[in-house]
């Protein structure tokens, strides 16, 4: 338990440092965007490549992947069914809200939590693989169809996957792990150093993003959507993950803790990007991302106290 609390303390301190950097404008007005893009396009792929190249593939593609997939799909499905009947939102807006209720921030916050709290960046790989290779492209395909009136082709669906830099880094790492090949030291060392920038860059960018953020600043008649999506994300999804992992799959100990923690991560920031792209559910996406992000670390700390 002490190690887990130490890990959360490290995360909080770096986030607070980012917040102070943002408040003081030390890195300029565009610092959050630069740090986020550095982490997403450069450092995170490098970190995952190095981490997964030594990972046990049986761990990556076993029960944690099933728990991540099932808990997310069931959460999104229940959200769609309940809100379509109760709130009666248009389908594209319902899809954005469903994404907000089930898509976890596996990259920007999940990787730091995996490194500092779970002790192994490879533990976040199952949820990243599921979300980036299937879940997110599926939602985008449905949104494209719902807003344009045409079907999205399989080629477009696959293109969204293979162009993702984190997926590329993940696939290279998995290939190295599966074949037993190793990178030459002259390549491995710089890739490892670049990967080391991922976690601090993500957390600093997150801290900067909190500067000036306000919850439910414009209600727009969507407060119920935000609160429901937040409850689904931080309560229902981790409960489903725990029930499936503990009582159906018989998982326990550190592995059970890891799958519940990953399920309780806040809403992914790329949900707002998708909402902005399609012009649907932007207020719900923005406020759910912010609210779940603020509440997630206390929630994760409580989970740690209960399960460790």
Coordinates of C-alpha atoms in Angstrom, one line a residue:
X1 CA 0.0 0.0 0.0
X2 CA 2.8 2.4 0.8
X3 CA 4.3 1.9 -2.6
X4 CA 1.0 2.6 -4.3
X5 CA 0.5 5.8 -2.3
X6 CA 4.1 6.8 -3.2
X7 CA 3.3 6.3 -6.9
X8 CA 0.2 8.5 -6.7
X9 CA 2.1 11.1 -4.8
X10 CA 4.7 11.3 -7.6
X11 CA 1.9 11.6 -10.1
X12 CA 0.2 14.4 -8.2
X13 CA 3.5 16.3 -7.7
X14 CA 4.3 16.3 -11.4
X15 CA 0.7 17.4 -12.3
X16 CA 1.0 20.2 -9.7
X17 CA 4.3 21.2 -11.3
X18 CA 2.6 21.4 -14.7
X19 CA -0.2 23.5 -13.2
X20 CA 2.3 26.0 -11.8
X21 CA 4.2 26.1 -15.1
X22 CA 0.9 26.9 -16.8
X23 CA -0.1 29.5 -14.3
X24 CA 3.2 31.2 -14.6
X25 CA 3.3 30.8 -18.4
X26 CA 6.9 29.5 -18.1
X27 CA 6.8 27.6 -21.4
X28 CA 4.5 30.0 -23.3
X29 CA 0.9 29.9 -24.4
X30 CA 1.2 26.7 -26.6
X31 CA 3.1 24.6 -24.0
X32 CA 0.3 22.1 -23.5
X33 CA -0.2 21.4 -27.1
X34 CA 3.6 21.0 -27.7
X35 CA 4.1 18.6 -24.7
X36 CA 1.0 16.6 -25.7
X37 CA 2.1 16.2 -29.3
X38 CA 5.6 15.3 -28.2
X39 CA 4.2 12.6 -25.8
X40 CA 1.7 11.2 -28.3
X41 CA 3.6 11.2 -31.6
X42 CA 7.2 10.7 -30.4
X43 CA 7.8 9.6 -26.8
X44 CA 4.9 7.3 -26.1
X45 CA 5.5 5.1 -29.1
X46 CA 9.1 4.9 -28.1
X47 CA 8.2 3.9 -24.5
X48 CA 5.8 1.2 -25.6
X49 CA 8.2 -0.1 -28.2
X50 CA 10.9 -0.6 -25.6
X51 CA 8.6 -1.8 -22.8
X52 CA 6.7 -4.3 -25.0
X53 CA 9.9 -5.7 -26.7
X54 CA 10.7 -7.4 -23.4
X55 CA 7.1 -8.2 -22.3
X56 CA 5.5 -11.6 -21.8
X57 CA 3.0 -11.8 -24.7
X58 CA 0.9 -14.3 -22.7
X59 CA 0.3 -11.5 -20.2
X60 CA -0.5 -8.8 -22.8
X61 CA -3.0 -11.0 -24.8
X62 CA -4.6 -12.9 -22.0
X63 CA -7.2 -12.1 -19.4
X64 CA -6.5 -8.3 -18.9
X65 CA -7.3 -7.7 -22.6
X66 CA -10.6 -9.6 -22.2
X67 CA -11.5 -7.6 -19.1
X68 CA -10.6 -4.2 -20.8
X69 CA -12.7 -5.1 -23.8
X70 CA -15.7 -6.5 -22.0
X71 CA -16.0 -3.8 -19.4
X72 CA -15.7 -1.0 -22.0
X73 CA -18.2 -2.6 -24.4
X74 CA -20.8 -3.4 -21.7
X75 CA -20.5 0.1 -20.2
X76 CA -20.9 1.8 -23.6
X77 CA -23.8 -0.5 -24.4
X78 CA -25.7 0.1 -21.2
X79 CA -25.1 3.9 -21.6
X80 CA -26.5 3.9 -25.1
X81 CA -29.6 1.9 -24.2
X82 CA -30.4 3.9 -21.1
X83 CA -29.9 7.4 -22.6
X84 CA -31.6 6.7 -25.9
X85 CA -34.7 5.7 -23.9
X86 CA -34.3 8.4 -21.1
X87 CA -32.6 11.4 -22.5
X88 CA -33.6 10.9 -26.1
X89 CA -30.5 12.5 -27.7
X90 CA -29.7 12.2 -31.4
X91 CA -27.7 9.2 -32.3
X92 CA -24.4 11.0 -33.1
X93 CA -24.6 12.9 -29.7
X94 CA -25.4 9.6 -27.9
X95 CA -22.3 8.0 -29.5
X96 CA -20.1 10.8 -28.3
X97 CA -21.5 10.5 -24.8
X98 CA -21.1 6.7 -24.9
X99 CA -17.4 7.3 -25.8
X100 CA -17.1 9.6 -22.8
X101 CA -18.5 6.9 -20.5
X102 CA -16.2 4.1 -21.6
X103 CA -13.1 5.3 -23.4
X104 CA -10.2 5.5 -20.9
X105 CA -7.2 7.8 -21.0
X106 CA -4.7 5.0 -21.4
X107 CA -2.0 7.1 -23.0
X108 CA -1.9 10.5 -21.2
X109 CA -2.7 9.2 -17.7
X110 CA -2.7 5.5 -18.0
X111 CA 1.0 5.2 -18.9
X112 CA 2.1 7.3 -15.9
X113 CA -0.2 5.3 -13.6
X114 CA 1.2 2.0 -15.0
X115 CA 4.8 3.1 -14.5
X116 CA 4.5 4.7 -11.1
X117 CA 1.7 2.9 -9.4
X118 CA 1.5 -0.5 -11.1
X119 CA 5.2 -0.7 -11.7
X120 CA 5.1 -1.9 -15.3
X121 CA 4.2 0.1 -18.4
X122 CA 3.3 -3.1 -20.2
X123 CA 0.2 -3.5 -18.0
X124 CA -1.5 -0.6 -19.9
X125 CA -0.9 -2.3 -23.2
X126 CA -4.0 -4.5 -23.3
X127 CA -6.4 -1.5 -23.0
X128 CA -4.3 0.6 -25.5
X129 CA -4.4 -2.2 -28.0
X130 CA -8.1 -2.7 -27.6
X131 CA -9.0 0.9 -27.8
X132 CA -6.7 2.1 -30.5
X133 CA -7.0 -1.0 -32.7
X134 CA -10.7 -1.6 -32.4
X135 CA -12.9 0.5 -30.0
X136 CA -12.1 4.0 -31.1
X137 CA -12.0 3.3 -34.8
X138 CA -15.4 1.5 -34.4
X139 CA -16.9 4.6 -32.8
X140 CA -15.5 6.9 -35.4
X141 CA -16.9 4.6 -38.2
X142 CA -20.3 4.8 -36.5
X143 CA -20.1 8.5 -36.2
X144 CA -19.0 8.9 -39.8
X145 CA -22.0 6.8 -40.9
X146 CA -24.5 8.6 -38.6
X147 CA -23.4 12.1 -39.6
X148 CA -22.7 11.7 -43.3
X149 CA -25.4 9.2 -44.2
X150 CA -22.9 6.8 -45.8
X151 CA -21.1 3.7 -44.7
X152 CA -17.4 4.0 -43.8
X153 CA -15.3 1.6 -45.8
X154 CA -13.1 -1.1 -44.3
X155 CA -10.1 0.6 -45.9
X156 CA -10.9 3.8 -44.0
X157 CA -11.4 1.8 -40.8
X158 CA -8.0 0.1 -41.1
X159 CA -6.3 3.3 -42.1
X160 CA -7.4 5.0 -38.8
X161 CA -5.6 2.1 -37.0
X162 CA -2.3 1.9 -38.9
X163 CA -1.7 5.7 -38.9
X164 CA -1.8 5.9 -35.1
X165 CA 1.8 6.3 -33.9
X166 CA 1.1 4.5 -30.6
X167 CA -0.2 1.5 -32.4
X168 CA 2.9 1.6 -34.6
X169 CA 5.2 1.6 -31.6
X170 CA 3.1 -1.1 -29.9
X171 CA 3.2 -3.4 -33.0
X172 CA 6.9 -3.0 -33.4
X173 CA 7.4 -3.9 -29.7
X174 CA 5.1 -6.9 -29.9
X175 CA 6.9 -8.1 -33.0
X176 CA 10.3 -7.9 -31.2
X177 CA 8.9 -9.7 -28.2
X178 CA 7.3 -12.4 -30.4
X179 CA 10.3 -13.1 -32.5
X180 CA 13.0 -12.7 -29.8
X181 CA 14.8 -10.1 -31.9
X182 CA 16.5 -7.1 -30.2
X183 CA 17.4 -3.7 -31.5
X184 CA 21.0 -2.8 -32.0
X185 CA 22.3 -0.8 -29.0
X186 CA 22.9 2.3 -31.2
X187 CA 19.2 2.4 -31.9
X188 CA 17.8 1.0 -28.6
X189 CA 19.6 3.6 -26.5
X190 CA 18.2 6.8 -28.2
X191 CA 14.7 5.2 -28.4
X192 CA 14.9 4.4 -24.7
X193 CA 15.9 8.0 -23.8
X194 CA 13.1 9.4 -26.0
X195 CA 10.6 7.1 -24.4
X196 CA 11.7 8.4 -21.0
X197 CA 10.2 11.7 -21.9
X198 CA 6.7 10.3 -22.3
X199 CA 5.5 10.1 -18.7
X200 CA 6.7 13.6 -17.5
X201 CA 5.6 15.2 -20.7
X202 CA 2.1 13.7 -20.3
X203 CA 1.7 14.7 -16.7
X204 CA 3.1 18.2 -17.2
X205 CA 0.7 18.7 -20.1
X206 CA -2.2 17.5 -18.0
X207 CA -1.3 19.9 -15.2
X208 CA -1.1 22.8 -17.6
X209 CA -4.5 21.9 -19.1
X210 CA -6.1 22.4 -15.7
X211 CA -5.3 26.1 -15.7
X212 CA -8.5 28.1 -16.3
X213 CA -10.6 25.0 -16.7
X214 CA -14.2 25.3 -15.4
X215 CA -16.7 22.6 -14.9
X216 CA -20.2 22.9 -16.4
X217 CA -19.5 26.5 -17.3
X218 CA -22.2 26.4 -19.9
X219 CA -24.9 23.9 -19.0
X220 CA -26.6 23.8 -22.4
X221 CA -29.2 21.3 -21.0
X222 CA -26.6 18.6 -20.9
X223 CA -25.6 18.4 -17.2
X224 CA -27.5 15.1 -16.8
X225 CA -25.5 13.7 -19.7
X226 CA -22.2 14.8 -18.1
X227 CA -23.0 13.5 -14.7
X228 CA -24.3 10.1 -16.0
X229 CA -21.2 9.6 -18.3
X230 CA -18.9 10.5 -15.3
X231 CA -20.7 7.9 -13.1
X232 CA -20.5 5.3 -15.7
X233 CA -16.8 5.9 -16.3
X234 CA -15.6 6.1 -12.7
X235 CA -18.0 3.8 -11.0
X236 CA -19.8 1.3 -13.4
X237 CA -16.8 0.5 -15.6
X238 CA -14.4 -0.4 -12.8
X239 CA -17.1 -2.3 -11.0
X240 CA -17.8 -4.3 -14.1
X241 CA -14.1 -5.0 -14.5
X242 CA -13.8 -6.1 -10.9
X243 CA -16.8 -8.4 -11.1
X244 CA -15.6 -10.0 -14.4
X245 CA -12.0 -10.3 -13.3
X246 CA -12.7 -11.5 -9.7
X247 CA -15.8 -13.6 -9.9
X248 CA -15.8 -15.0 -13.5
X249 CA -12.1 -15.2 -14.4
X250 CA -10.8 -15.8 -10.9
X251 CA -8.1 -13.0 -11.0
X252 CA -6.6 -11.7 -7.8
X253 CA -3.7 -9.8 -6.3
X254 CA -1.7 -7.4 -8.4
X255 CA -3.3 -8.4 -11.7
X256 CA -6.8 -7.8 -10.4
X257 CA -5.7 -4.4 -9.1
X258 CA -4.2 -3.5 -12.5
X259 CA -7.3 -4.3 -14.5
X260 CA -9.6 -2.4 -12.1
X261 CA -7.2 0.6 -12.1
X262 CA -7.1 0.8 -15.9
X263 CA -10.9 0.6 -16.0
X264 CA -11.2 3.5 -13.6
X265 CA -9.0 5.8 -15.6
X266 CA -10.7 9.1 -16.7
X267 CA -12.2 9.7 -20.1
X268 CA -9.8 9.9 -22.9
X269 CA -9.1 13.4 -24.2
X270 CA -9.5 12.3 -27.8
X271 CA -13.2 12.0 -27.2
X272 CA -13.4 15.8 -27.3
X273 CA -11.3 15.7 -30.5
X274 CA -13.9 13.4 -32.1
X275 CA -16.8 15.6 -30.8
X276 CA -15.1 18.6 -32.3
X277 CA -14.5 16.8 -35.6
X278 CA -18.1 15.8 -36.0
X279 CA -19.7 18.8 -34.3
X280 CA -21.6 16.6 -31.9
X281 CA -21.7 16.5 -28.1
X282 CA -18.8 18.8 -27.7
X283 CA -20.1 20.2 -24.3
X284 CA -20.6 16.7 -22.9
X285 CA -17.2 15.5 -24.1
X286 CA -15.3 18.5 -22.7
X287 CA -17.0 18.5 -19.3
X288 CA -16.8 14.7 -18.9
X289 CA -13.1 14.7 -19.7
X290 CA -12.5 17.4 -17.2
X291 CA -14.7 16.0 -14.4
X292 CA -13.5 12.5 -14.7
X293 CA -9.9 13.7 -14.8
X294 CA -10.3 15.7 -11.6
X295 CA -12.1 12.9 -9.8
X296 CA -10.1 9.9 -11.1
X297 CA -7.1 10.2 -8.9
X298 CA -9.1 10.2 -5.7
X299 CA -11.1 7.3 -7.1
X300 CA -8.0 5.4 -8.0
X301 CA -6.5 6.1 -4.5
X302 CA -9.6 4.6 -2.9
X303 CA -9.4 1.6 -5.2
X304 CA -5.7 1.2 -4.1
X305 CA -6.8 1.3 -0.5
X306 CA -9.4 -1.4 -1.0
X307 CA -7.4 -3.8 -3.2
X308 CA -3.9 -3.5 -1.9

